[in-house]
mmCIF file of C-alpha atoms in Angstrom:
data_model
loop_
_atom_site.group_PDB
_atom_site.id
_atom_site.type_symbol
_atom_site.label_atom_id
_atom_site.label_comp_id
_atom_site.label_asym_id
_atom_site.label_seq_id
_atom_site.Cartn_x
_atom_site.Cartn_y
_atom_site.Cartn_z
ATOM 1 C CA UNK A 15 10.381 -7.648 1.843
ATOM 2 C CA UNK A 16 8.343 -7.646 5.022
ATOM 3 C CA UNK A 17 5.233 -5.511 5.085
ATOM 4 C CA UNK A 18 5.060 -2.779 7.678
ATOM 5 C CA UNK A 19 2.310 -3.077 10.281
ATOM 6 C CA UNK A 20 0.434 -0.084 8.840
ATOM 7 C CA UNK A 21 0.432 -1.742 5.406
ATOM 8 C CA UNK A 22 -0.803 -5.030 6.850
ATOM 9 C CA UNK A 23 -3.575 -3.139 8.655
ATOM 10 C CA UNK A 24 -4.678 -1.376 5.459
ATOM 11 C CA UNK A 25 -4.579 -4.596 3.452
ATOM 12 C CA UNK A 26 -6.783 -6.218 6.103
ATOM 13 C CA UNK A 27 -9.262 -3.324 5.919
ATOM 14 C CA UNK A 28 -9.326 -3.535 2.115
ATOM 15 C CA UNK A 29 -9.825 -7.312 2.276
ATOM 16 C CA UNK A 30 -12.749 -6.944 4.698
ATOM 17 C CA UNK A 31 -14.349 -4.235 2.559
ATOM 18 C CA UNK A 32 -13.879 -6.336 -0.566
ATOM 19 C CA UNK A 33 -15.426 -9.380 1.122
ATOM 20 C CA UNK A 34 -18.456 -7.355 2.253
ATOM 21 C CA UNK A 35 -18.928 -5.986 -1.253
ATOM 22 C CA UNK A 36 -18.560 -9.524 -2.653
ATOM 23 C CA UNK A 37 -21.407 -10.736 -0.452
ATOM 24 C CA UNK A 38 -23.566 -7.786 -1.506
ATOM 25 C CA UNK A 39 -22.759 -8.394 -5.183
ATOM 26 C CA UNK A 40 -23.570 -12.113 -4.969
ATOM 27 C CA UNK A 41 -26.826 -11.293 -3.164
ATOM 28 C CA UNK A 42 -27.681 -8.812 -5.931
ATOM 29 C CA UNK A 43 -26.992 -11.473 -8.573
ATOM 30 C CA UNK A 44 -29.227 -13.930 -6.679
ATOM 31 C CA UNK A 45 -32.011 -11.337 -6.377
ATOM 32 C CA UNK A 46 -31.796 -10.513 -10.078
ATOM 33 C CA UNK A 47 -31.960 -14.240 -10.773
ATOM 34 C CA UNK A 48 -35.074 -14.614 -8.621
ATOM 35 C CA UNK A 49 -36.694 -11.705 -10.438
ATOM 36 C CA UNK A 50 -35.922 -13.364 -13.765
ATOM 37 C CA UNK A 51 -33.764 -10.489 -14.970
ATOM 38 C CA UNK A 52 -30.731 -12.724 -15.432
ATOM 39 C CA UNK A 53 -29.870 -16.372 -15.052
ATOM 40 C CA UNK A 54 -28.093 -16.824 -11.719
ATOM 41 C CA UNK A 55 -25.464 -19.549 -11.800
ATOM 42 C CA UNK A 56 -24.043 -19.629 -8.250
ATOM 43 C CA UNK A 57 -20.798 -21.448 -9.042
ATOM 44 C CA UNK A 58 -20.007 -19.129 -11.964
ATOM 45 C CA UNK A 59 -20.649 -16.002 -9.912
ATOM 46 C CA UNK A 60 -18.962 -17.131 -6.689
ATOM 47 C CA UNK A 61 -15.848 -18.493 -8.406
ATOM 48 C CA UNK A 62 -15.384 -15.395 -10.564
ATOM 49 C CA UNK A 63 -15.974 -13.114 -7.567
ATOM 50 C CA UNK A 64 -13.479 -15.018 -5.418
ATOM 51 C CA UNK A 65 -10.725 -14.935 -8.030
ATOM 52 C CA UNK A 66 -11.414 -11.294 -8.925
ATOM 53 C CA UNK A 67 -11.298 -10.327 -5.247
ATOM 54 C CA UNK A 68 -8.026 -12.177 -4.714
ATOM 55 C CA UNK A 69 -6.531 -10.318 -7.672
ATOM 56 C CA UNK A 70 -7.817 -6.984 -6.356
ATOM 57 C CA UNK A 71 -6.411 -7.563 -2.865
ATOM 58 C CA UNK A 72 -3.174 -8.870 -4.366
ATOM 59 C CA UNK A 73 -2.895 -5.760 -6.498
ATOM 60 C CA UNK A 74 -3.350 -3.570 -3.427
ATOM 61 C CA UNK A 75 -0.710 -5.611 -1.599
ATOM 62 C CA UNK A 76 1.736 -5.130 -4.480
ATOM 63 C CA UNK A 77 0.995 -1.393 -4.329
ATOM 64 C CA UNK A 78 1.869 -1.352 -0.606
ATOM 65 C CA UNK A 79 5.096 -3.232 -1.251
ATOM 66 C CA UNK A 80 5.995 -0.864 -4.095
ATOM 67 C CA UNK A 81 5.423 2.174 -1.889
ATOM 68 C CA UNK A 82 7.633 0.703 0.847
ATOM 69 C CA UNK A 83 10.400 0.015 -1.661
ATOM 70 C CA UNK A 84 10.049 3.344 -3.456
ATOM 71 C CA UNK A 85 10.501 5.501 -0.366
ATOM 72 C CA UNK A 86 14.041 4.122 -0.106
ATOM 73 C CA UNK A 87 14.919 5.270 -3.644
ATOM 74 C CA UNK A 88 16.511 8.712 -3.679
ATOM 75 C CA UNK A 89 16.493 9.285 -7.441
ATOM 76 C CA UNK A 90 13.084 10.704 -8.354
ATOM 77 C CA UNK A 91 13.125 9.319 -11.902
ATOM 78 C CA UNK A 92 13.935 5.807 -10.680
ATOM 79 C CA UNK A 93 11.154 6.079 -8.108
ATOM 80 C CA UNK A 94 8.642 7.170 -10.753
ATOM 81 C CA UNK A 95 9.806 4.369 -13.057
ATOM 82 C CA UNK A 96 9.279 1.828 -10.255
ATOM 83 C CA UNK A 97 5.748 3.110 -9.613
ATOM 84 C CA UNK A 98 4.948 3.138 -13.332
ATOM 85 C CA UNK A 99 6.228 -0.411 -13.862
ATOM 86 C CA UNK A 100 4.240 -1.680 -10.875
ATOM 87 C CA UNK A 101 1.105 0.100 -12.090
ATOM 88 C CA UNK A 102 1.485 -1.237 -15.633
ATOM 89 C CA UNK A 103 1.966 -4.819 -14.459
ATOM 90 C CA UNK A 104 -1.012 -4.629 -12.104
ATOM 91 C CA UNK A 105 -3.251 -3.203 -14.838
ATOM 92 C CA UNK A 106 -2.155 -5.838 -17.383
ATOM 93 C CA UNK A 107 -2.883 -8.641 -14.909
ATOM 94 C CA UNK A 108 -6.318 -7.203 -14.158
ATOM 95 C CA UNK A 109 -7.097 -6.700 -17.845
ATOM 96 C CA UNK A 110 -5.991 -10.261 -18.578
ATOM 97 C CA UNK A 111 -8.352 -11.506 -15.864
ATOM 98 C CA UNK A 112 -11.298 -9.668 -17.452
ATOM 99 C CA UNK A 113 -10.396 -11.137 -20.854
ATOM 100 C CA UNK A 114 -10.228 -14.611 -19.300
ATOM 101 C CA UNK A 115 -13.672 -14.077 -17.759
ATOM 102 C CA UNK A 116 -14.990 -13.031 -21.157
ATOM 103 C CA UNK A 117 -13.722 -16.112 -22.968
ATOM 104 C CA UNK A 118 -14.268 -18.772 -20.283
ATOM 105 C CA UNK A 119 -17.983 -19.607 -20.400
ATOM 106 C CA UNK A 120 -18.234 -20.883 -16.816
ATOM 107 C CA UNK A 121 -16.967 -17.587 -15.342
ATOM 108 C CA UNK A 122 -19.368 -14.676 -15.012
ATOM 109 C CA UNK A 123 -17.610 -11.653 -16.508
ATOM 110 C CA UNK A 124 -19.416 -9.117 -14.329
ATOM 111 C CA UNK A 125 -18.799 -11.068 -11.130
ATOM 112 C CA UNK A 126 -15.139 -11.360 -12.112
ATOM 113 C CA UNK A 127 -14.605 -7.742 -13.134
ATOM 114 C CA UNK A 128 -16.568 -5.866 -10.455
ATOM 115 C CA UNK A 129 -14.355 -6.969 -7.518
ATOM 116 C CA UNK A 130 -11.408 -5.249 -9.184
ATOM 117 C CA UNK A 131 -13.092 -1.956 -8.244
ATOM 118 C CA UNK A 132 -13.946 -3.003 -4.670
ATOM 119 C CA UNK A 133 -10.686 -1.766 -3.073
ATOM 120 C CA UNK A 134 -11.301 1.680 -4.574
ATOM 121 C CA UNK A 135 -14.913 1.639 -3.377
ATOM 122 C CA UNK A 136 -13.751 0.606 0.097
ATOM 123 C CA UNK A 137 -11.231 3.454 0.188
ATOM 124 C CA UNK A 138 -13.898 5.949 -0.914
ATOM 125 C CA UNK A 139 -16.251 4.651 1.792
ATOM 126 C CA UNK A 140 -13.586 4.865 4.502
ATOM 127 C CA UNK A 141 -12.621 8.352 3.338
ATOM 128 C CA UNK A 142 -16.247 9.478 3.337
ATOM 129 C CA UNK A 143 -16.752 8.192 6.874
ATOM 130 C CA UNK A 144 -13.526 9.848 8.033
ATOM 131 C CA UNK A 145 -11.979 6.475 8.850
ATOM 132 C CA UNK A 146 -9.339 6.339 6.150
ATOM 133 C CA UNK A 147 -6.687 7.560 8.557
ATOM 134 C CA UNK A 148 -7.281 6.812 12.217
ATOM 135 C CA UNK A 149 -6.506 9.484 14.813
ATOM 136 C CA UNK A 150 -3.676 7.404 16.230
ATOM 137 C CA UNK A 151 -2.018 7.335 12.785
ATOM 138 C CA UNK A 152 -1.997 11.122 12.312
ATOM 139 C CA UNK A 153 1.418 12.591 13.165
ATOM 140 C CA UNK A 154 1.316 15.179 15.919
ATOM 141 C CA UNK A 155 -2.281 14.447 16.860
ATOM 142 C CA UNK A 156 -2.302 15.038 20.608
ATOM 143 C CA UNK A 157 -6.011 14.262 20.963
ATOM 144 C CA UNK A 158 -5.340 10.616 20.089
ATOM 145 C CA UNK A 159 -2.667 10.423 22.788
ATOM 146 C CA UNK A 160 -5.033 11.765 25.459
ATOM 147 C CA UNK A 161 -7.746 9.154 24.803
#
């Protein structure tokens, strides 16, 4: 299934927000390492953050695909079942990633788990700034057409 342009745009925004938060998280780990609060192992942190971020963005992408497919389903119960199955699979994959980070000694568990929350944080930030839905995307918004 091909992603709609609005979905691609949102995935891009989530990916940018996740990348920014990754940089901030890695900088925080480095600062805590310099202060002697924790031992900063750059490869462990960067690798775990990169994989965790890819999983988070992938999960958001699967959500977009599921929404596109679900709007075509007329039976409400089938639609809910599709959403529930997608949600369950995404949560199991994310939980498995955290377990892997816990048991693999060269992956930092915090750097691997925190990026899973970055799409949600990005959405909250965009919503707080009033940028979650752009004026041009609001149906019937004549002000956007005049600009």
